[in-house]
CSV table of C-alpha atoms and ligand atoms in Angstrom, one decimal:
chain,number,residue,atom,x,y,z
B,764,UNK,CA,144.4,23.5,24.3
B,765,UNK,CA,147.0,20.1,23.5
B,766,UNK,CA,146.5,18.7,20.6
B,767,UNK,CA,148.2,17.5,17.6
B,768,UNK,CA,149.7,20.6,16.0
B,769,UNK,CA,149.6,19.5,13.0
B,770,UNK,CA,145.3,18.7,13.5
B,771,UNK,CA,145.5,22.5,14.7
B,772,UNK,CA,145.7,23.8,11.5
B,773,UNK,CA,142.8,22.3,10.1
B,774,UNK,CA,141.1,24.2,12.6
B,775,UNK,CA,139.9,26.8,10.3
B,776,UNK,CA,138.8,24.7,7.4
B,777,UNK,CA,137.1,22.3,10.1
B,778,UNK,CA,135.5,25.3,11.4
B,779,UNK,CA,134.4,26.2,7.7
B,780,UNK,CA,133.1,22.4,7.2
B,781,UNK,CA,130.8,22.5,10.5
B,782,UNK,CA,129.3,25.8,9.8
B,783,UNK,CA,127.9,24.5,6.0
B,784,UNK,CA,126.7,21.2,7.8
B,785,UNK,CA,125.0,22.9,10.8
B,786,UNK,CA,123.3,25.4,8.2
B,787,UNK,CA,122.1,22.6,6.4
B,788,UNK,CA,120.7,20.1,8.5
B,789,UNK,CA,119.3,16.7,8.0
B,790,UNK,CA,117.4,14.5,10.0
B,791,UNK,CA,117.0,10.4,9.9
B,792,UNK,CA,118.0,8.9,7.1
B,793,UNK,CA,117.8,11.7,4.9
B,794,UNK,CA,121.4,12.6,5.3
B,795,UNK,CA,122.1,12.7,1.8
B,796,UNK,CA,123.8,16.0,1.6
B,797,UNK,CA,126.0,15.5,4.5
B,798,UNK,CA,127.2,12.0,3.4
B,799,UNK,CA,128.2,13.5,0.1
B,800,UNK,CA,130.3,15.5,1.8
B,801,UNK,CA,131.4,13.0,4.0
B,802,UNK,CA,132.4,10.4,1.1
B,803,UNK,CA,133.5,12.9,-1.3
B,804,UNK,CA,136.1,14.6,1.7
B,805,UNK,CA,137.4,11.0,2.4
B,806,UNK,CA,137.7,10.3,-1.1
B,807,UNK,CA,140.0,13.3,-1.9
B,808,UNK,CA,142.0,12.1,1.3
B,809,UNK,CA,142.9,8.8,-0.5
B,810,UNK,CA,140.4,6.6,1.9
B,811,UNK,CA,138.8,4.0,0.6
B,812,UNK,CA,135.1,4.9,0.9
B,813,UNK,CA,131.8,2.4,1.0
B,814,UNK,CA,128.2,3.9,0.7
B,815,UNK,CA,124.8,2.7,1.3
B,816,UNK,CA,124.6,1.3,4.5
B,817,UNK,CA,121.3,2.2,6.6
B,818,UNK,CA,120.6,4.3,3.3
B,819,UNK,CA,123.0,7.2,4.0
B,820,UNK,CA,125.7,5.4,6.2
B,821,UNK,CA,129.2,6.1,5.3
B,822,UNK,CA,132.5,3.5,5.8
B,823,UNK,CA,135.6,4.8,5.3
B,824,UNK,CA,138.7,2.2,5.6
B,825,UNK,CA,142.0,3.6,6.0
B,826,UNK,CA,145.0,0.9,6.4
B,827,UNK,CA,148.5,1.2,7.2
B,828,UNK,CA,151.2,-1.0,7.3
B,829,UNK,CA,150.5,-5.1,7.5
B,830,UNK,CA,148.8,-5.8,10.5
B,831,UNK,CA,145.4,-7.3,10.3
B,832,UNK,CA,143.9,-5.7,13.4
B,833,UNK,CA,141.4,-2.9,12.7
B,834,UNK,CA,138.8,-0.7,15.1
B,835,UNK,CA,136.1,0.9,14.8
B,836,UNK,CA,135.1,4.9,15.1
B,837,UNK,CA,132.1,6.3,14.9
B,838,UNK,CA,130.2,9.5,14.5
B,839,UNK,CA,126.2,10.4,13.9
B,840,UNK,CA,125.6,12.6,10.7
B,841,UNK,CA,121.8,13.9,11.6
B,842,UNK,CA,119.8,16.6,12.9
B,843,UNK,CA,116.4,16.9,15.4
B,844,UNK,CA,112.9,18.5,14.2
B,845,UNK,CA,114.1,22.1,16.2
B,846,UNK,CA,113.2,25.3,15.1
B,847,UNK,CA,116.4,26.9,15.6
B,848,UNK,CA,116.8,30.7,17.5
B,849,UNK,CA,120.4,31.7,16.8
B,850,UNK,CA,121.4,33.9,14.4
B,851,UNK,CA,124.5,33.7,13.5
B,852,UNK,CA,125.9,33.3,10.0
B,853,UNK,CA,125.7,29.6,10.0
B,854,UNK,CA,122.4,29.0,11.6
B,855,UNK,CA,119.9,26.7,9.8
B,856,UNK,CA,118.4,27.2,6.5
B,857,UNK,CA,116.3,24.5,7.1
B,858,UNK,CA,113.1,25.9,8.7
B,859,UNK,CA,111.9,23.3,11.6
B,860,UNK,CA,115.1,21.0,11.4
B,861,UNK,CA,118.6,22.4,12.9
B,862,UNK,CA,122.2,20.5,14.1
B,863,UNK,CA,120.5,20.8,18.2
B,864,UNK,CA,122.7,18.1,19.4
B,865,UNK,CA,126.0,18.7,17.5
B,866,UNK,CA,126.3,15.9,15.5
B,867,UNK,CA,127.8,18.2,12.7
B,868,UNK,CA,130.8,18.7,15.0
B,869,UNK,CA,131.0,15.1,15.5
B,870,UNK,CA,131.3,14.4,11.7
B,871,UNK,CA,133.9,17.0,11.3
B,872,UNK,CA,135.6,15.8,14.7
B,873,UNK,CA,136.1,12.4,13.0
B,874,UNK,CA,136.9,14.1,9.4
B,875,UNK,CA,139.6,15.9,10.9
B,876,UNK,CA,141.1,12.8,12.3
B,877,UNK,CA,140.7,10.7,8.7
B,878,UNK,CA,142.2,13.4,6.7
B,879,UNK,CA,145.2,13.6,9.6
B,880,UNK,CA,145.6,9.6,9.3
B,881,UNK,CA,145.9,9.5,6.1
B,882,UNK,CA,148.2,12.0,5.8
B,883,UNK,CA,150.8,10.5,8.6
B,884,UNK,CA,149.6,6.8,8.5
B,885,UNK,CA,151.6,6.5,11.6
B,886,UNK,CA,149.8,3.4,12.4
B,887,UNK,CA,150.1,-0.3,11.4
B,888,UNK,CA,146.6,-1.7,10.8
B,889,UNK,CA,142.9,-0.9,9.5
B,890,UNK,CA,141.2,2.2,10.7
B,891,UNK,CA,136.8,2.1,9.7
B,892,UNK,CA,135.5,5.7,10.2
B,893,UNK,CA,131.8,5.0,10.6
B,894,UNK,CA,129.8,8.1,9.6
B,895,UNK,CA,126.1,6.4,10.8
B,896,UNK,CA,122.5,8.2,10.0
B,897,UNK,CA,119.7,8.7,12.4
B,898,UNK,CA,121.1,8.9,16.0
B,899,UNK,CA,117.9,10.1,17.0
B,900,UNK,CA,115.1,7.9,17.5
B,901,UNK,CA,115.3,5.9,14.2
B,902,UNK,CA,118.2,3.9,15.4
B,903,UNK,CA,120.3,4.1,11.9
B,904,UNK,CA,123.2,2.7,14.1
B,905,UNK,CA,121.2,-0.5,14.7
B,906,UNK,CA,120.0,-0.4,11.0
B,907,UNK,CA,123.7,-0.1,10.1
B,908,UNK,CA,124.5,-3.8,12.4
B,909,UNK,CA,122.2,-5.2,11.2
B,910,UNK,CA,123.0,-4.9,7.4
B,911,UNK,CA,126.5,-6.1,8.4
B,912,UNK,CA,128.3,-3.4,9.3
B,913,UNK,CA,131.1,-5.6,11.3
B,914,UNK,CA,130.9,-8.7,8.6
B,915,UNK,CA,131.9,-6.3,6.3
B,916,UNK,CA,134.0,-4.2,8.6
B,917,UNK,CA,135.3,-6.2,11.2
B,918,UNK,CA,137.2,-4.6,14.1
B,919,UNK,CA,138.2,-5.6,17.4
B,920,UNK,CA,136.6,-2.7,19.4
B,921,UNK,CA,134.3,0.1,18.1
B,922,UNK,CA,134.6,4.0,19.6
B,923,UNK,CA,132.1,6.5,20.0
B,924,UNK,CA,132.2,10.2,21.5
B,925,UNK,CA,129.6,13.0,22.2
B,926,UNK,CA,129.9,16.2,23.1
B,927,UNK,CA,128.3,17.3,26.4
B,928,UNK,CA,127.3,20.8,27.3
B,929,UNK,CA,128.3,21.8,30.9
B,930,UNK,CA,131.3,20.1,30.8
B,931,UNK,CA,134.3,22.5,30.5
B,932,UNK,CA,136.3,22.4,26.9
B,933,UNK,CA,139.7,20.7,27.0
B,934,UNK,CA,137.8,17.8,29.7
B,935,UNK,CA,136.7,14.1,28.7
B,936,UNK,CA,134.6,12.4,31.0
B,937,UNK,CA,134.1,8.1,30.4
B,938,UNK,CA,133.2,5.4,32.7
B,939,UNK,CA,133.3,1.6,32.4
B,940,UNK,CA,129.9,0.0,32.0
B,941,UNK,CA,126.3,1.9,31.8
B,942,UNK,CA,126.8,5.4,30.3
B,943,UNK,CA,123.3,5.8,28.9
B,944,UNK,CA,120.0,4.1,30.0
B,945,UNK,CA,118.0,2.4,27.9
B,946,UNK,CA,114.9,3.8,25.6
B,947,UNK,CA,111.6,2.9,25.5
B,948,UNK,CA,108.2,4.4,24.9
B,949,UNK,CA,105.1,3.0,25.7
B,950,UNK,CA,101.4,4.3,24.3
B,951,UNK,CA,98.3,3.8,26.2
B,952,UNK,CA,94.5,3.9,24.6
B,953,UNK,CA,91.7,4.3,27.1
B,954,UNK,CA,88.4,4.3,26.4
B,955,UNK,CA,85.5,5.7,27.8
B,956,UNK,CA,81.8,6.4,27.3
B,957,UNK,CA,81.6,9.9,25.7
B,958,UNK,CA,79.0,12.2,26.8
B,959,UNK,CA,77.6,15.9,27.8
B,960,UNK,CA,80.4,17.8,29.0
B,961,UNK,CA,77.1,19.1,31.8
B,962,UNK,CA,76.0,15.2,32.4
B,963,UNK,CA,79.5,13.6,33.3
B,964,UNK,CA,76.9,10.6,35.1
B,965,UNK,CA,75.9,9.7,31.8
B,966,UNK,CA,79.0,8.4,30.3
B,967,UNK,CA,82.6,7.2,31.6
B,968,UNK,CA,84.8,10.4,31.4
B,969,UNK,CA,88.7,9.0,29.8
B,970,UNK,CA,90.3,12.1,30.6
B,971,UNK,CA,89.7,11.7,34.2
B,972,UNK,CA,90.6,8.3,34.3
B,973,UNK,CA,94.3,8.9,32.4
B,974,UNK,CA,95.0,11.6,34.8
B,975,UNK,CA,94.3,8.7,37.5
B,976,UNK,CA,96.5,6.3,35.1
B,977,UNK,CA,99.4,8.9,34.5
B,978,UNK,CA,99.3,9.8,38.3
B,979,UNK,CA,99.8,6.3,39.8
B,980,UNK,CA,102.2,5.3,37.2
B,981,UNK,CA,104.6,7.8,39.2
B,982,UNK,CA,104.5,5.4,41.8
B,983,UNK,CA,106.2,2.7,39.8
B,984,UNK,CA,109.2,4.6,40.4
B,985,UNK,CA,108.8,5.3,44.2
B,986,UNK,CA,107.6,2.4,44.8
B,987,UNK,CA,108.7,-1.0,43.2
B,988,UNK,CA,112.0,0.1,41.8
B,989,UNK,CA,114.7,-0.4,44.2
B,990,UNK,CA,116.0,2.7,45.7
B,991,UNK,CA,119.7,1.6,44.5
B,992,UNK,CA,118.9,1.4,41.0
B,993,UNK,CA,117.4,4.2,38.9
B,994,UNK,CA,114.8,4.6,36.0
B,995,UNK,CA,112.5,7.2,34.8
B,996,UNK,CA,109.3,7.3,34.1
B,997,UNK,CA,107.4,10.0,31.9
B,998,UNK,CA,104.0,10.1,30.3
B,999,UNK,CA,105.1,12.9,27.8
B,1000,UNK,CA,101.6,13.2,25.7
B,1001,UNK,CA,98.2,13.2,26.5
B,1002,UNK,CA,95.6,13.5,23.8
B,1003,UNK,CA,92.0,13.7,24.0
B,1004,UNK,CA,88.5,16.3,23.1
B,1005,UNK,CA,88.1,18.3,20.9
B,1006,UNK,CA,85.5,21.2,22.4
B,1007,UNK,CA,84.5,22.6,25.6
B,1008,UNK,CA,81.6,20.5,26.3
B,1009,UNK,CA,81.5,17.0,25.0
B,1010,UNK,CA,83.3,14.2,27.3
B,1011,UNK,CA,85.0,12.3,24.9
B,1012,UNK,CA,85.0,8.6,24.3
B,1013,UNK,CA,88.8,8.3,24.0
B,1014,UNK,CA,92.2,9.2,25.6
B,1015,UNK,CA,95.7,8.7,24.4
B,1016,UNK,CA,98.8,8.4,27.0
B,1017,UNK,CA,102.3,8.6,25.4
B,1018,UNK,CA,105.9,8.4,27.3
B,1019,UNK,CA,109.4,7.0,27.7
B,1020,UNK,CA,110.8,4.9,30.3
B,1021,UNK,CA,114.4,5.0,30.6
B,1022,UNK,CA,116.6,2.3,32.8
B,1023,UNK,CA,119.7,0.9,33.0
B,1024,UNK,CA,119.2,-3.1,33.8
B,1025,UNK,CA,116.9,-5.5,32.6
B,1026,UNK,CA,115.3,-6.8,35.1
B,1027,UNK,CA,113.9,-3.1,36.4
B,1028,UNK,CA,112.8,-2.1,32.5
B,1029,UNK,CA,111.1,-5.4,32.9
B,1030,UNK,CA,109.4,-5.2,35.4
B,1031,UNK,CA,108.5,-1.4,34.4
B,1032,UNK,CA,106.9,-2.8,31.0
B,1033,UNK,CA,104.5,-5.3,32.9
B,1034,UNK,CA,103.5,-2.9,36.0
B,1035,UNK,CA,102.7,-0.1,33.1
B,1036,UNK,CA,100.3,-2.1,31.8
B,1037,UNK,CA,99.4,-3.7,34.9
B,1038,UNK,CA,98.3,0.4,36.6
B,1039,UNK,CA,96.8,1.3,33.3
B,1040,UNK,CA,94.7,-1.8,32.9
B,1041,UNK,CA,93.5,-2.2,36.1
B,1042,UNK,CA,92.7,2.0,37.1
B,1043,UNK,CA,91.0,2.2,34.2
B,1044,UNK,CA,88.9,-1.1,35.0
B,1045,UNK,CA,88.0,0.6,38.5
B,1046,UNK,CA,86.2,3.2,36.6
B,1047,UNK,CA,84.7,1.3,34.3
B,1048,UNK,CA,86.8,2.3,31.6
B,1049,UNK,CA,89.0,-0.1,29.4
B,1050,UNK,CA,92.7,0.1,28.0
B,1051,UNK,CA,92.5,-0.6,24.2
B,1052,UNK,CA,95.6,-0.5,23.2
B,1053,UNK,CA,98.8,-1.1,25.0
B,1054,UNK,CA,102.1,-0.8,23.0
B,1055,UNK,CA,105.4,-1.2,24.4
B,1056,UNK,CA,108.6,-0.6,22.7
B,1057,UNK,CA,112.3,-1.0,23.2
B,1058,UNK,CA,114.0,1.6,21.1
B,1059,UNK,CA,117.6,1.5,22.5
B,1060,UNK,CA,119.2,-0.7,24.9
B,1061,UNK,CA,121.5,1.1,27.7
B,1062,UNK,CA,124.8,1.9,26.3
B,1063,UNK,CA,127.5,-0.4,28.1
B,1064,UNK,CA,131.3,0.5,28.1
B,1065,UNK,CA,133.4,-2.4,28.3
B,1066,UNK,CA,136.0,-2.3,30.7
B,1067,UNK,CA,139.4,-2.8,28.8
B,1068,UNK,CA,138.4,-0.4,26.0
B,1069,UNK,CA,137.4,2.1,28.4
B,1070,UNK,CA,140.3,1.7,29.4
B,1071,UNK,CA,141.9,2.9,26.4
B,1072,UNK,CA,140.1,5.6,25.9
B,1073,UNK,CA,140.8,6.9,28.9
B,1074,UNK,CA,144.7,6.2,28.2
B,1075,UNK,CA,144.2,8.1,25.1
B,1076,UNK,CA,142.4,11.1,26.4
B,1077,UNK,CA,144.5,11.5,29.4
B,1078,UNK,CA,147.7,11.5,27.0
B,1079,UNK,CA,146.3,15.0,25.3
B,1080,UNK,CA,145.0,16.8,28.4
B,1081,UNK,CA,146.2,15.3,31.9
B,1082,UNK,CA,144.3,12.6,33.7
B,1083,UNK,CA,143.4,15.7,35.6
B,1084,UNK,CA,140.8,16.8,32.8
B,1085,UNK,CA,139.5,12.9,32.4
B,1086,UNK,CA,136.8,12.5,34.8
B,1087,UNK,CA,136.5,8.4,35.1
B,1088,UNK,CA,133.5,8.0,37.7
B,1089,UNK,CA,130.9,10.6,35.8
B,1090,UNK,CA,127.5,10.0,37.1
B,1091,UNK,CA,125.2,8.0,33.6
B,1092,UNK,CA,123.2,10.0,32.2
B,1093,UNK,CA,119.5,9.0,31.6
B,1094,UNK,CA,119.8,9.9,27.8
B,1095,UNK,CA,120.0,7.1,25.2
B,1096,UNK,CA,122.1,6.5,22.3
B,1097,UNK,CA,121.8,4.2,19.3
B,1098,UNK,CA,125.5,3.5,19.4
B,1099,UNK,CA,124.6,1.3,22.1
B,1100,UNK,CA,123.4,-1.7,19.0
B,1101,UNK,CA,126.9,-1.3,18.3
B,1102,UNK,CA,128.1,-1.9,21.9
B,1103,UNK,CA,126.2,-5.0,21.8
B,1104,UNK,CA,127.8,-6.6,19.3
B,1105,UNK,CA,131.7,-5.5,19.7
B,1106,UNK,CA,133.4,-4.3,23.0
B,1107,UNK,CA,133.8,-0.6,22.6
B,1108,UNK,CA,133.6,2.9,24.5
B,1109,UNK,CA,131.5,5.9,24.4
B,1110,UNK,CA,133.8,9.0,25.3
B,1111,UNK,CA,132.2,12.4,26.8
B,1112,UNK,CA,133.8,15.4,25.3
B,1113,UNK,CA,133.2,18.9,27.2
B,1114,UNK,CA,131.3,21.6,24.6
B,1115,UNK,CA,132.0,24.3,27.5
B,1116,UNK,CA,130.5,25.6,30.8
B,1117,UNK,CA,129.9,29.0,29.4
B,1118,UNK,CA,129.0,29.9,26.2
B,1119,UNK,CA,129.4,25.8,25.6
B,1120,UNK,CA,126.7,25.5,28.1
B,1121,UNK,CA,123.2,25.2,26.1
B,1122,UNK,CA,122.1,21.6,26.6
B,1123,UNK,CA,121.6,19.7,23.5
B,1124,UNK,CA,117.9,19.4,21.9
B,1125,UNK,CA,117.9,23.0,23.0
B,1126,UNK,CA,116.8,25.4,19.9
B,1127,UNK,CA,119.7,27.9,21.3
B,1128,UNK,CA,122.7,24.9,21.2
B,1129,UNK,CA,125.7,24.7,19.3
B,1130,UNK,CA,128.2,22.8,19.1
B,1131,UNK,CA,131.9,24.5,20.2
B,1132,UNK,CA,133.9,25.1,17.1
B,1133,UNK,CA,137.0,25.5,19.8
B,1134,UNK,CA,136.7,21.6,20.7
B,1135,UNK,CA,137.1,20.8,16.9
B,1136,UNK,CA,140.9,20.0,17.0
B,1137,UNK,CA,141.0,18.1,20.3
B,1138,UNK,CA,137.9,15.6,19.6
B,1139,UNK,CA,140.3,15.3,16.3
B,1140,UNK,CA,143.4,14.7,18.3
B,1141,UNK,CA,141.3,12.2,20.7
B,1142,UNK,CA,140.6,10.1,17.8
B,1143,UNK,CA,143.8,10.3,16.4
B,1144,UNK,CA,145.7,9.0,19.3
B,1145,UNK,CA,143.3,6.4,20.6
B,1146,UNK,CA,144.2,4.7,16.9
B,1147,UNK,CA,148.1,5.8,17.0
B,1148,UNK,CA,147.9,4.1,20.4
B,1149,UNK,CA,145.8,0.7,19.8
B,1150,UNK,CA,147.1,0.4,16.5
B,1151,UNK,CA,150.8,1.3,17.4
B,1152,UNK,CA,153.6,0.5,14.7
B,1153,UNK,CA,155.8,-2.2,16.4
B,1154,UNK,CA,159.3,-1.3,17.1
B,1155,UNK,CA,161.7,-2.1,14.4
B,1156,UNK,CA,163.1,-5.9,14.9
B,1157,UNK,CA,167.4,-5.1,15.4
B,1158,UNK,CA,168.4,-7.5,12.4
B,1159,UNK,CA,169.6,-11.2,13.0
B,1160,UNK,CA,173.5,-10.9,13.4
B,1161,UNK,CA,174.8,-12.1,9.8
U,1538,LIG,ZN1,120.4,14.1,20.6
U,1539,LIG,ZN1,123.4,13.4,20.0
């Protein structure tokens, strides 16, 4: 695989660093473990190191030479609630909570590139390696913005990268604008009038009803989005009874809605409530509770630094192995609060088409301990490229 020769031997210790992490895994904002590890490796590489951000965060500030320009990279620290099934050596000692979207090879990915930076410093400005909690659902990037992250640490662009299963190793894949859609949930109450499981005329059955409600809301999809845009709408949980023959008085609807533009998440949001409301009314049931919630916005690559990390990928593996037009994906991704408030670029990093292949969130994933050195080099060159070292002024003729 090309990458910096030097980053290739770390491989093994790398290796070594992402099997302890994935075997102990820990999820939003109790990374406290991992960010030792984090701060205490950075430290013994002579980077400067700042704790406490979102909790657990980690800033590292590396600086070379005189230049005041600095970026941004960043990498997620925690873990899902997964029961893990492999069993290898380095599988989770952590019963319910395992490393099932390999954000432990992201944090060594990055470490591998601070400890090779500070080593060469073969760059002439600041370098912030942001080691964020919470990636999933908690938003501990957004939690890290808004406690200052980029008054304290102020770059001109800010870089992201995950690994994607499916995607062969030694191939990047990064496109400008929308890479992930936006997340949302939404929660639903409907109530009914509970009654003899054997004299459904007697009351107003909810469960009936919210099948009604979670069938029609398909139709907001179908129906009033445009066909050239795209969204997703899931009712994920339905909760109501609790015997065989009592009607109950209550049902709970629970989903996501995922979109790209803000005018179609929207118009999602009001037509939700709009269905629910107005099916349950037609029964003579009633919506209780609406919630609506905007989690994550849609993570947005801007154009120019796109285009440099394309420039920087293609200089390790060929512009042949950097896919520029990859179709979004309808994930989300909390590095997207940081999108919003800096230009930046979220980079797609292949974990494999065969063994590499387990999608992520899946309790048989893990990340690809082959890809360690080249999501290493990635980082390294995007900074030895944006952060060049001018050419040497020839001296004024005395
Ligand atoms: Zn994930
Ligand atoms: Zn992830």
């Amino acid at each position: 695989m090309p990458i910096i020769n030097r980053i290739a031997s770390y491989h093994k210790d790398m290796t070594a660093w992402r099997h302890d992490i994935h075997s102990h895994p820990e999820t939003a904002f109790e990374e406290e473990r991992t960010a030792n590890i984090v701060a205490d490796k950075l430290g013994k590489f002579g980077i400067e190191v700042h704790r406490g951000l979102a909790r657990t965060g980690v800033v590292g500030v590396l600086r070379a030479g005189t230049s005041s320009r600095a970026i941004g990279l960043r990498a997620d620290m925690d873990a899902l609630h997964v029961q893990e099934t492999n069993t290898f050596n380095h599988k989770s000692s952590v019963p319910g909570k395992m490393h099932a979207c390999g954000h432990d090879g992201h944090t060594v990915m990055l470490l591998g590139a601070a400890m090779y930076l500070a080593e060469t410093s073969n760059f002439d400005g600041t370098v912030y390696f942001i080691f964020q909690p919470a990636e999933e659902n908690e938003g501990g990037g957004r939690v890290m913005v808004e406690e200052g992250l980029f008054e304290k640490f102020p770059c001109e662009g800010v870089y992201g990268m995950h690994n994607i299963p499916g995607i062969p190793t030694g191939r990047f894949a990064v496109r400008p604008g929308p890479m992930m859609a936006a997340y949302d949930i939404f929660e639903i109450v409907v109530k009914g009038v509970g009654a003899h499981g054997a004299m459904p005329h007697l009351g107003i059955d909810p469960v009936v009803v919210s099948s009604h409600i979670v069938t029609a809301l398909q139709s907001i999809v179908a129906r009033n989005v445009d066909p050239m845009d795209t969204a997703v709408v899931s009712t994920t949980q339905i909760h109501a009874g609790d015997t065989w023959n009592v009607i109950p008085q209550e049902c709970v609807l629970k989903g996501t809605v995922r979109t790209f533009k803000k005018p179609v998440q929207d118009m999602i949001e009001k037509q939700i409530e709009k269905i629910a409301r107005n099916v349950a009314a037609g029964f003579g049931a009633e919506v209780t509770k609406w919630r609506y919630e905007r989690r994550y916005p849609a993570t947005v690559n801007s154009e120019r630094e796109t285009e440099f990390a394309a420039e920087a990928a293609t200089a390790l593996v060929g512009q042949d192995n950097v896919n520029r037009s990859p179709t979004p994906a309808m994930g989300s991704e909390d590095f997207a609060w940081m999108l919003q408030k800096k230009p930046g670029c979220y980079i797609w990093i292949g974990n494999g088409d065969g063994e590499g292949s387990c999608m992520v969130h899946n309790p048989g994933y893990d990340f690809n301990d082959e890809i360690l050195p080249l999501g290493a080099s990635y980082w390294v060159t995007l900074v030895e490229q944006r952060l060049a070292r001018q050419a040497a002024m020839p001296k004024a003729a005395e």
